[in-house]
N, CA, C and O atoms as a printed pandas DataFrame, in Angstrom:
     atom_number atom_name residue_name chain_id  residue_number  x_coord  y_coord  z_coord
0              1         N          MET        A               1   53.912  154.182    7.568
1              2        CA          MET        A               1   54.753  153.133    8.085
2              3         C          MET        A               1   55.023  152.138    6.972
3              4         O          MET        A               1   54.099  151.578    6.383
4              5         N          THR        A               2   56.334  151.922    6.687
5              6        CA          THR        A               2   56.683  150.970    5.640
6              7         C          THR        A               2   57.041  149.639    6.276
7              8         O          THR        A               2   57.651  149.564    7.343
8              9         N          LYS        A               3   56.642  148.619    5.589
9             10        CA          LYS        A               3   56.939  147.279    6.096
10            11         C          LYS        A               3   58.169  146.740    5.373
11            12         O          LYS        A               3   58.361  146.963    4.178
12            13         N          ALA        A               4   58.988  146.029    6.128
13            14        CA          ALA        A               4   60.142  145.355    5.531
14            15         C          ALA        A               4   59.662  144.071    4.873
15            16         O          ALA        A               4   58.699  143.457    5.333
16            17         N          PRO        A               5   60.333  143.658    3.789
17            18        CA          PRO        A               5   59.943  142.405    3.151
18            19         C          PRO        A               5   60.016  141.266    4.169
19            20         O          PRO        A               5   60.806  141.307    5.112
20            21         N          LEU        A               6   59.183  140.257    3.961
21            22        CA          LEU        A               6   59.086  139.135    4.891
22            23         C          LEU        A               6   60.417  138.416    5.112
23            24         O          LEU        A               6   60.750  138.049    6.239
24            25         N          HIS        A               7   61.170  138.219    4.041
25            26        CA          HIS        A               7   62.431  137.483    4.209
26            27         C          HIS        A               7   63.411  138.229    5.107
27            28         O          HIS        A               7   64.212  137.592    5.791
28            29         N          MET        A               8   63.373  139.520    5.125
29            30        CA          MET        A               8   64.247  140.294    5.989
30            31         C          MET        A               8   63.762  140.263    7.421
31            32         O          MET        A               8   64.568  140.275    8.351
32            33         N          MET        A               9   62.476  140.225    7.607
33            34        CA          MET        A               9   61.915  140.210    8.958
34            35         C          MET        A               9   62.300  138.917    9.681
35            36         O          MET        A               9   62.562  138.935   10.884
36            37         N          ALA        A              10   62.335  137.813    8.962
37            38        CA          ALA        A              10   62.642  136.536    9.594
38            39         C          ALA        A              10   64.087  136.528   10.106
39            40         O          ALA        A              10   64.358  136.019   11.194
40            41         N          ASP        A              11   65.015  137.092    9.321
41            42        CA          ASP        A              11   66.411  137.116    9.744
42            43         C          ASP        A              11   66.614  138.042   10.931
43            44         O          ASP        A              11   67.365  137.726   11.854
44            45         N          ASP        A              12   65.945  139.181   10.905
45            46        CA          ASP        A              12   66.140  140.166   11.950
46            47         C          ASP        A              12   65.402  139.801   13.223
47            48         O          ASP        A              12   65.769  140.261   14.304
48            49         N          ALA        A              13   64.381  138.992   13.112
49            50        CA          ALA        A              13   63.525  138.709   14.254
50            51         C          ALA        A              13   64.295  138.032   15.380
51            52         O          ALA        A              13   64.069  138.349   16.548
52            53         N          ASP        A              14   65.200  137.107   15.057
53            54        CA          ASP        A              14   65.913  136.409   16.131
54            55         C          ASP        A              14   67.309  136.995   16.368
55            56         O          ASP        A              14   68.050  136.509   17.223
56            57         N          GLY        A              15   67.663  138.027   15.619
57            58        CA          GLY        A              15   68.948  138.700   15.806
58            59         C          GLY        A              15   70.118  137.875   15.288
59            60         O          GLY        A              15   71.272  138.189   15.582
60            61         N          ASP        A              16   69.839  136.822   14.519
61            62        CA          ASP        A              16   70.880  135.943   14.001
62            63         C          ASP        A              16   71.171  136.328   12.565
63            64         O          ASP        A              16   70.262  136.710   11.828
64            65         N          ASP        A              17   72.417  136.232   12.162
65            66        CA          ASP        A              17   72.749  136.575   10.787
66            67         C          ASP        A              17   72.718  135.348    9.878
67            68         O          ASP        A              17   73.128  135.428    8.720
68            69         N          GLY        A              18   72.247  134.238   10.379
69            70        CA          GLY        A              18   72.106  133.045    9.564
70            71         C          GLY        A              18   73.245  132.053    9.712
71            72         O          GLY        A              18   73.119  130.924    9.238
72            73         N          ASP        A              19   74.373  132.425   10.357
73            74        CA          ASP        A              19   75.483  131.482   10.542
74            75         C          ASP        A              19   75.141  130.489   11.646
75            76         O          ASP        A              19   74.553  130.848   12.666
76            77         N          ILE        A              20   75.516  129.253   11.423
77            78        CA          ILE        A              20   75.293  128.228   12.440
78            79         C          ILE        A              20   76.620  127.984   13.135
79            80         O          ILE        A              20   77.617  127.674   12.483
80            81         N          GLY        A              21   76.639  128.119   14.436
81            82        CA          GLY        A              21   77.865  127.913   15.206
82            83         C          GLY        A              21   77.952  126.479   15.699
83            84         O          GLY        A              21   76.943  125.860   16.035
84            85         N          VAL        A              22   79.156  125.970   15.736
85            86        CA          VAL        A              22   79.398  124.642   16.273
86            87         C          VAL        A              22   80.328  124.811   17.459
87            88         O          VAL        A              22   81.408  125.390   17.340
88            89         N          LYS        A              23   79.903  124.305   18.589
89            90        CA          LYS        A              23   80.742  124.404   19.782
90            91         C          LYS        A              23   81.835  123.356   19.678
91            92         O          LYS        A              23   81.559  122.164   19.540
92            93         N          LEU        A              24   83.058  123.802   19.746
93            94        CA          LEU        A              24   84.187  122.890   19.689
94            95         C          LEU        A              24   84.612  122.557   21.110
95            96         O          LEU        A              24   84.865  123.445   21.924
96            97         N          ASP        A              25   84.686  121.275   21.389
97            98        CA          ASP        A              25   85.114  120.826   22.697
98            99         C          ASP        A              25   86.635  120.727   22.662
99           100         O          ASP        A              25   87.191  119.776   22.113
100          101         N          THR        A              26   87.295  121.707   23.244
101          102        CA          THR        A              26   88.759  121.707   23.195
102          103         C          THR        A              26   89.309  121.119   24.482
103          104         O          THR        A              26   88.979  121.551   25.587
104          105         N          ARG        A              27   90.156  120.123   24.299
105          106        CA          ARG        A              27   90.836  119.501   25.428
106          107         C          ARG        A              27   92.325  119.712   25.236
107          108         O          ARG        A              27   92.823  119.681   24.110
108          109         N          PRO        A              28   93.032  119.925   26.325
109          110        CA          PRO        A              28   94.485  120.057   26.165
110          111         C          PRO        A              28   95.054  118.726   25.693
111          112         O          PRO        A              28   94.664  117.658   26.164
112          113         N          LYS        A              29   95.987  118.821   24.750
113          114        CA          LYS        A              29   96.590  117.599   24.235
114          115         C          LYS        A              29   97.525  117.027   25.296
115          116         O          LYS        A              29   98.356  117.737   25.863
116          117         N          THR        A              30   97.373  115.748   25.548
117          118        CA          THR        A              30   98.260  115.119   26.516
118          119         C          THR        A              30   99.544  114.737   25.805
119          120         O          THR        A              30   99.532  114.114   24.743
120          121         N          LYS        A              31  100.633  115.122   26.410
121          122        CA          LYS        A              31  101.937  114.864   25.829
122          123         C          LYS        A              31  102.363  113.448   26.198
123          124         O          LYS        A              31  102.169  113.013   27.334
124          125         N          ARG        A              32  102.940  112.733   25.244
125          126        CA          ARG        A              32  103.421  111.390   25.526
126          127         C          ARG        A              32  104.592  111.479   26.499
127          128         O          ARG        A              32  105.438  112.364   26.373
128          129         N          PRO        A              33  104.646  110.568   27.464
129          130        CA          PRO        A              33  105.756  110.625   28.419
130          131         C          PRO        A              33  107.068  110.300   27.719
131          132         O          PRO        A              33  107.086  109.532   26.757
132          133         N          PRO        A              34  108.162  110.876   28.194
133          134        CA          PRO        A              34  109.454  110.564   27.570
134          135         C          PRO        A              34  109.796  109.091   27.789
135          136         O          PRO        A              34  109.449  108.505   28.814
136          137         N          MET        A              35  110.471  108.516   26.824
137          138        CA          MET        A              35  110.853  107.116   26.905
138          139         C          MET        A              35  112.347  107.025   27.258
139          140         O          MET        A              35  113.128  107.941   26.999
140          141         N          TYR        A              36  112.705  105.900   27.850
141          142        CA          TYR        A              36  114.073  105.696   28.308
142          143         C          TYR        A              36  114.633  104.387   27.763
143          144         O          TYR        A              36  113.973  103.348   27.773
144          145         N          LYS        A              37  115.873  104.473   27.286
145          146        CA          LYS        A              37  116.575  103.290   26.777
146          147         C          LYS        A              37  117.249  102.591   27.957
147          148         O          LYS        A              37  117.879  103.240   28.792
148          149         N          VAL        A              38  117.115  101.282   28.019
149          150        CA          VAL        A              38  117.833  100.491   29.016
150          151         C          VAL        A              38  119.040   99.885   28.300
151          152         O          VAL        A              38  118.912   99.264   27.245
152          153         N          LEU        A              39  120.200  100.081   28.893
153          154        CA          LEU        A              39  121.463   99.670   28.278
154          155         C          LEU        A              39  122.196   98.651   29.142
155          156         O          LEU        A              39  122.216   98.760   30.368
156          157         N          ILE        A              40  122.787   97.676   28.502
157          158        CA          ILE        A              40  123.679   96.725   29.177
158          159         C          ILE        A              40  125.096   97.081   28.740
159          160         O          ILE        A              40  125.360   97.280   27.554
160          161         N          LEU        A              41  126.007   97.158   29.717
161          162        CA          LEU        A              41  127.392   97.534   29.447
162          163         C          LEU        A              41  128.311   96.320   29.553
163          164         O          LEU        A              41  128.104   95.440   30.388
164          165         N          ASN        A              42  129.303   96.289   28.714
165          166        CA          ASN        A              42  130.263   95.190   28.715
166          167         C          ASN        A              42  131.240   95.320   29.876
167          168         O          ASN        A              42  131.570   96.423   30.311
168          169         N          ASP        A              43  131.694   94.175   30.367
169          170        CA          ASP        A              43  132.795   94.138   31.334
170          171         C          ASP        A              43  133.619   92.889   31.029
171          172         O          ASP        A              43  133.218   92.047   30.225
172          173         N          ASP        A              44  134.753   92.785   31.672
173          174        CA          ASP        A              44  135.658   91.664   31.366
174          175         C          ASP        A              44  135.435   90.446   32.262
175          176         O          ASP        A              44  136.179   89.470   32.167
176          177         N          TYR        A              45  134.430   90.488   33.124
177          178        CA          TYR        A              45  134.279   89.431   34.120
178          179         C          TYR        A              45  132.962   88.657   34.048
179          180         O          TYR        A              45  132.934   87.467   34.362
180          181         N          THR        A              46  131.894   89.296   33.650
181          182        CA          THR        A              46  130.590   88.626   33.610
182          183         C          THR        A              46  130.557   87.625   32.470
183          184         O          THR        A              46  130.835   87.982   31.325
184          185         N          PRO        A              47  130.219   86.365   32.769
185          186        CA          PRO        A              47  130.160   85.357   31.698
186          187         C          PRO        A              47  129.078   85.685   30.672
187          188         O          PRO        A              47  128.019   86.210   31.019
188          189         N          MET        A              48  129.349   85.377   29.426
189          190        CA          MET        A              48  128.403   85.655   28.354
190          191         C          MET        A              48  127.059   84.954   28.595
191          192         O          MET        A              48  126.000   85.524   28.331
192          193         N          GLU        A              49  127.112   83.734   29.092
193          194        CA          GLU        A              49  125.875   82.990   29.321
194          195         C          GLU        A              49  125.018   83.651   30.397
195          196         O          GLU        A              49  123.791   83.563   30.349
196          197         N          PHE        A              50  125.648   84.311   31.364
197          198        CA          PHE        A              50  124.888   85.033   32.390
198          199         C          PHE        A              50  124.154   86.216   31.761
199          200         O          PHE        A              50  123.001   86.478   32.102
200          201         N          VAL        A              51  124.803   86.924   30.856
201          202        CA          VAL        A              51  124.173   88.043   30.154
202          203         C          VAL        A              51  122.966   87.543   29.359
203          204         O          VAL        A              51  121.910   88.176   29.364
204          205         N          VAL        A              52  123.125   86.418   28.684
205          206        CA          VAL        A              52  122.025   85.814   27.929
206          207         C          VAL        A              52  120.866   85.495   28.879
207          208         O          VAL        A              52  119.707   85.770   28.568
208          209         N          GLN        A              53  121.186   84.917   30.033
209          210        CA          GLN        A              53  120.156   84.584   31.029
210          211         C          GLN        A              53  119.406   85.840   31.494
211          212         O          GLN        A              53  118.183   85.815   31.629
212          213         N          VAL        A              54  120.129   86.923   31.735
213          214        CA          VAL        A              54  119.518   88.191   32.163
214          215         C          VAL        A              54  118.565   88.713   31.080
215          216         O          VAL        A              54  117.451   89.144   31.379
216          217         N          LEU        A              55  119.009   88.671   29.843
217          218        CA          LEU        A              55  118.190   89.183   28.744
218          219         C          LEU        A              55  116.917   88.355   28.556
219          220         O          LEU        A              55  115.851   88.905   28.279
220          221         N          GLU        A              56  117.026   87.059   28.704
221          222        CA          GLU        A              56  115.847   86.194   28.592
222          223         C          GLU        A              56  114.892   86.439   29.759
223          224         O          GLU        A              56  113.682   86.564   29.574
224          225         N          ARG        A              57  115.455   86.506   30.954
225          226        CA          ARG        A              57  114.642   86.598   32.174
226          227         C          ARG        A              57  113.951   87.945   32.344
227          228         O          ARG        A              57  112.762   87.988   32.660
228          229         N          PHE        A              58  114.671   89.041   32.142
229          230        CA          PHE        A              58  114.129   90.362   32.453
230          231         C          PHE        A              58  113.608   91.129   31.240
231          232         O          PHE        A              58  112.884   92.114   31.392
232          233         N          PHE        A              59  113.971   90.685   30.047
233          234        CA          PHE        A              59  113.545   91.414   28.857
234          235         C          PHE        A              59  112.731   90.553   27.897
235          236         O          PHE        A              59  112.399   90.993   26.796
236          237         N          GLY        A              60  112.411   89.337   28.308
237          238        CA          GLY        A              60  111.524   88.471   27.546
238          239         C          GLY        A              60  112.037   88.062   26.177
239          240         O          GLY        A              60  111.254   87.790   25.267
240          241         N          MET        A              61  113.342   88.020   26.034
241          242        CA          MET        A              61  113.918   87.660   24.735
242          243         C          MET        A              61  114.014   86.144   24.591
243          244         O          MET        A              61  114.111   85.414   25.578
244          245         N          THR        A              62  113.985   85.693   23.347
245          246        CA          THR        A              62  114.272   84.292   23.071
246          247         C          THR        A              62  115.770   84.089   23.262
247          248         O          THR        A              62  116.529   85.051   23.371
248          249         N          HIS        A              63  116.183   82.833   23.300
249          250        CA          HIS        A              63  117.611   82.549   23.461
250          251         C          HIS        A              63  118.412   83.151   22.302
251          252         O          HIS        A              63  119.483   83.722   22.508
252          253         N          ALA        A              64  117.884   83.016   21.085
253          254        CA          ALA        A              64  118.578   83.550   19.902
254          255         C          ALA        A              64  118.697   85.073   19.961
255          256         O          ALA        A              64  119.754   85.628   19.661
256          257         N          GLN        A              65  117.615   85.746   20.347
257          258        CA          GLN        A              65  117.649   87.216   20.457
258          259         C          GLN        A              65  118.651   87.642   21.526
259          260         O          GLN        A              65  119.455   88.550   21.316
260          261         N          ALA        A              66  118.590   86.971   22.674
261          262        CA          ALA        A              66  119.481   87.306   23.787
262          263         C          ALA        A              66  120.942   87.084   23.398
263          264         O          ALA        A              66  121.817   87.869   23.764
264          265         N          PHE        A              67  121.193   86.021   22.661
265          266        CA          PHE        A              67  122.561   85.718   22.231
266          267         C          PHE        A              67  123.082   86.819   21.306
267          268         O          PHE        A              67  124.227   87.251   21.438
268          269         N          GLU        A              68  122.252   87.268   20.379
269          270        CA          GLU        A              68  122.647   88.346   19.453
270          271         C          GLU        A              68  122.963   89.644   20.208
271          272         O          GLU        A              68  123.973   90.294   19.939
272          273         N          ILE        A              69  122.101   90.008   21.146
273          274        CA          ILE        A              69  122.330   91.233   21.934
274          275         C          ILE        A              69  123.600   91.093   22.766
275          276         O          ILE        A              69  124.393   92.031   22.858
276          277         N          MET        A              70  123.793   89.926   23.369
277          278        CA          MET        A              70  124.999   89.688   24.164
278          279         C          MET        A              70  126.246   89.873   23.312
279          280         O          MET        A              70  127.230   90.449   23.775
280          281         N          LEU        A              71  126.217   89.388   22.060
281          282        CA          LEU        A              71  127.369   89.569   21.175
282          283         C          LEU        A              71  127.590   91.045   20.846
283          284         O          LEU        A              71  128.730   91.498   20.741
284          285         N          THR        A              72  126.510   91.784   20.686
285          286        CA          THR        A              72  126.625   93.228   20.441
286          287         C          THR        A              72  127.293   93.912   21.634
287          288         O          THR        A              72  128.188   94.739   21.466
288          289         N          VAL        A              73  126.846   93.555   22.842
289          290        CA          VAL        A              73  127.458   94.112   24.060
290          291         C          VAL        A              73  128.944   93.760   24.088
291          292         O          VAL        A              73  129.786   94.609   24.381
292          293         N          HIS        A              74  129.255   92.519   23.785
293          294        CA          HIS        A              74  130.643   92.050   23.821
294          295         C          HIS        A              74  131.521   92.782   22.806
295          296         O          HIS        A              74  132.650   93.159   23.119
296          297         N          LYS        A              75  131.007   92.982   21.595
297          298        CA          LYS        A              75  131.797   93.599   20.527
298          299         C          LYS        A              75  131.836   95.125   20.598
299          300         O          LYS        A              75  132.883   95.734   20.376
300          301         N          LYS        A              76  130.691   95.742   20.907
301          302        CA          LYS        A              76  130.608   97.209   20.874
302          303         C          LYS        A              76  130.713   97.864   22.243
303          304         O          LYS        A              76  130.894   99.078   22.343
304          305         N          GLY        A              77  130.601   97.062   23.298
305          306        CA          GLY        A              77  130.741   97.612   24.653
306          307         C          GLY        A              77  129.428   97.999   25.301
307          308         O          GLY        A              77  129.368   98.202   26.514
308          309         N          VAL        A              78  128.377   98.102   24.507
309          310        CA          VAL        A              78  127.071   98.506   25.046
310          311         C          VAL        A              78  125.990   98.126   24.034
311          312         O          VAL        A              78  126.243   98.059   22.831
312          313         N          ALA        A              79  124.786   97.881   24.541
313          314        CA          ALA        A              79  123.648   97.626   23.647
314          315         C          ALA        A              79  122.367   98.068   24.334
315          316         O          ALA        A              79  122.222   97.950   25.550
316          317         N          VAL        A              80  121.442   98.577   23.532
317          318        CA          VAL        A              80  120.112   98.915   24.023
318          319         C          VAL        A              80  119.324   97.612   24.091
319          320         O          VAL        A              80  119.240   96.876   23.107
320          321         N          VAL        A              81  118.748   97.332   25.258
321          322        CA          VAL        A              81  118.011   96.077   25.421
322          323         C          VAL        A              81  116.505   96.296   25.527
323          324         O          VAL        A              81  115.734   95.339   25.595
324          325         N          GLY        A              82  116.096   97.560   25.541
325          326        CA          GLY        A              82  114.672   97.870   25.572
326          327         C          GLY        A              82  114.448   99.360   25.738
327          328         O          GLY        A              82  115.337  100.093   26.171
328          329         N          VAL        A              83  113.238   99.801   25.386
329          330        CA          VAL        A              83  112.853  101.210   25.542
330          331         C          VAL        A              83  111.518  101.223   26.273
331          332         O          VAL        A              83  110.551  100.597   25.838
332          333         N          TYR        A              84  111.479  101.945   27.389
333          334        CA          TYR        A              84  110.322  101.901   28.276
334          335         C          TYR        A              84  110.021  103.281   28.855
335          336         O          TYR        A              84  110.805  104.219   28.710
336          337         N          SER        A              85  108.869  103.381   29.512
337          338        CA          SER        A              85  108.567  104.588   30.285
338          339         C          SER        A              85  109.557  104.631   31.460
339          340         O          SER        A              85  110.208  103.631   31.764
340          341         N          TYR        A              86  109.662  105.774   32.103
341          342        CA          TYR        A              86  110.654  105.961   33.170
342          343         C          TYR        A              86  110.547  104.895   34.259
343          344         O          TYR        A              86  111.548  104.289   34.640
344          345         N          GLU        A              87  109.338  104.670   34.754
345          346        CA          GLU        A              87  109.137  103.749   35.872
346          347         C          GLU        A              87  109.535  102.322   35.505
347          348         O          GLU        A              87  110.171  101.626   36.296
348          349         N          ILE        A              88  109.161  101.894   34.314
349          350        CA          ILE        A              88  109.485  100.525   33.895
350          351         C          ILE        A              88  110.984  100.385   33.662
351          352         O          ILE        A              88  111.581   99.384   34.062
352          353         N          ALA        A              89  111.597  101.372   33.023
353          354        CA          ALA        A              89  113.046  101.331   32.787
354          355         C          ALA        A              89  113.794  101.282   34.115
355          356         O          ALA        A              89  114.741  100.512   34.273
356          357         N          GLU        A              90  113.370  102.099   35.056
357          358        CA          GLU        A              90  114.013  102.144   36.377
358          359         C          GLU        A              90  113.907  100.782   37.078
359          360         O          GLU        A              90  114.861  100.318   37.704
360          361         N          THR        A              91  112.743  100.160   36.963
361          362        CA          THR        A              91  112.530   98.841   37.568
362          363         C          THR        A              91  113.419   97.793   36.920
363          364         O          THR        A              91  114.033   96.982   37.615
364          365         N          LYS        A              92  113.494   97.804   35.584
365          366        CA          LYS        A              92  114.330   96.833   34.864
366          367         C          LYS        A              92  115.797   96.966   35.278
367          368         O          LYS        A              92  116.472   95.967   35.525
368          369         N          VAL        A              93  116.283   98.210   35.351
369          370        CA          VAL        A              93  117.677   98.454   35.753
370          371         C          VAL        A              93  117.905   97.907   37.161
371          372         O          VAL        A              93  118.905   97.232   37.406
372          373         N          ALA        A              94  117.002   98.188   38.076
373          374        CA          ALA        A              94  117.139   97.719   39.460
374          375         C          ALA        A              94  117.121   96.192   39.529
375          376         O          ALA        A              94  117.899   95.597   40.275
376          377         N          GLN        A              95  116.243   95.559   38.761
377          378        CA          GLN        A              95  116.162   94.093   38.756
378          379         C          GLN        A              95  117.467   93.475   38.257
379          380         O          GLN        A              95  117.986   92.531   38.854
380          381         N          VAL        A              96  117.989   94.014   37.160
381          382        CA          VAL        A              96  119.227   93.471   36.584
382          383         C          VAL        A              96  120.396   93.675   37.541
383          384         O          VAL        A              96  121.196   92.763   37.753
384          385         N          MET        A              97  120.495   94.866   38.116
385          386        CA          MET        A              97  121.602   95.156   39.031
386          387         C          MET        A              97  121.534   94.269   40.270
387          388         O          MET        A              97  122.557   93.755   40.722
388          389         N          ASP        A              98  120.354   94.089   40.811
389          390        CA          ASP        A              98  120.173   93.255   42.001
390          391         C          ASP        A              98  120.516   91.791   41.690
391          392         O          ASP        A              98  121.232   91.135   42.447
392          393         N          PHE        A              99  119.998   91.299   40.573
393          394        CA          PHE        A              99  120.243   89.921   40.158
394          395         C          PHE        A              99  121.747   89.691   39.942
395          396         O          PHE        A              99  122.286   88.662   40.349
396          397         N          SER        A             100  122.411   90.644   39.307
397          398        CA          SER        A             100  123.854   90.530   39.043
398          399         C          SER        A             100  124.649   90.517   40.344
399          400         O          SER        A             100  125.568   89.714   40.508
400          401         N          GLN        A             101  124.297   91.396   41.255
401          402        CA          GLN        A             101  125.011   91.446   42.539
402          403         C          GLN        A             101  124.805   90.167   43.343
403          404         O          GLN        A             101  125.741   89.663   43.964
404          405         N          ARG        A             102  123.564   89.637   43.331
405          406        CA          ARG        A             102  123.290   88.396   44.068
406          407         C          ARG        A             102  124.073   87.217   43.495
407          408         O          ARG        A             102  124.376   86.261   44.209
408          409         N          HIS        A             103  124.396   87.288   42.210
409          410        CA          HIS        A             103  125.187   86.229   41.585
410          411         C          HIS        A             103  126.664   86.605   41.471
411          412         O          HIS        A             103  127.438   85.938   40.785
412          413         N          GLN        A             104  127.033   87.672   42.147
413          414        CA          GLN        A             104  128.417   88.145   42.245
414          415         C          GLN        A             104  129.058   88.427   40.892
415          416         O          GLN        A             104  130.203   88.057   40.630
416          417         N          HIS        A             105  128.273   89.100   40.035
417          418        CA          HIS        A             105  128.791   89.540   38.735
418          419         C          HIS        A             105  128.744   91.065   38.687
419          420         O          HIS        A             105  127.817   91.673   39.220
420          421         N          PRO        A             106  129.737   91.685   38.052
421          422        CA          PRO        A             106  129.763   93.152   37.974
422          423         C          PRO        A             106  128.982   93.740   36.806
423          424         O          PRO        A             106  129.208   94.892   36.438
424          425         N          LEU        A             107  128.066   92.972   36.216
425          426        CA          LEU        A             107  127.304   93.449   35.081
426          427         C          LEU        A             107  126.622   94.782   35.399
427          428         O          LEU        A             107  125.995   94.934   36.448
428          429         N          GLN        A             108  126.750   95.730   34.495
429          430        CA          GLN        A             108  126.160   97.051   34.688
430          431         C          GLN        A             108  125.001   97.270   33.717
431          432         O          GLN        A             108  125.080   96.933   32.536
432          433         N          CYS        A             109  123.936   97.838   34.245
433          434        CA          CYS        A             109  122.748   98.150   33.467
434          435         C          CYS        A             109  122.370   99.586   33.814
435          436         O          CYS        A             109  122.263   99.942   34.988
436          437         N          THR        A             110  122.170  100.403   32.792
437          438        CA          THR        A             110  121.816  101.804   33.018
438          439         C          THR        A             110  120.639  102.193   32.120
439          440         O          THR        A             110  120.172  101.413   31.290
440          441         N          MET        A             111  120.183  103.423   32.320
441          442        CA          MET        A             111  119.114  103.936   31.461
442          443         C          MET        A             111  119.437  105.368   31.084
443          444         O          MET        A             111  120.110  106.086   31.825
444          445         N          GLU        A             112  118.947  105.773   29.920
445          446        CA          GLU        A             112  119.124  107.167   29.490
446          447         C          GLU        A             112  117.911  107.563   28.663
447          448         O          GLU        A             112  117.263  106.726   28.033
448          449         N          LYS        A             113  117.623  108.842   28.679
449          450        CA          LYS        A             113  116.474  109.358   27.942
450          451         C          LYS        A             113  116.667  109.118   26.450
451          452         O          LYS        A             113  117.754  109.316   25.907
452          453         N          GLU        A             114  115.596  108.689   25.804
453          454        CA          GLU        A             114  115.671  108.387   24.379
454          455         C          GLU        A             114  115.786  109.658   23.568
455          456         O          GLU        A             114  115.861  109.602   22.341
């Protein structure tokens, strides 16, 4: 009966080839929710100061920021006033539309996927 060298016996004894395994905890990557742009559209009837008021009230802009965006809407016909998750964008659009209707202005606010 021949004996195997000691160093070989130790490796074979536990049936391991010497590699150390690390268990990887794999979690599915959560995808970021799609974002939505909220847009204010120009019309020929809503006063500029009302648009500024809407931007300050519902989008937290300073008077200067709101004035700049209002001018963009006036000159280009449309401006992005914020980018939000679907639920927040939907709420902002509803708030602006409701506020405009209660003040008898035809101001239009919409949202589209970014």
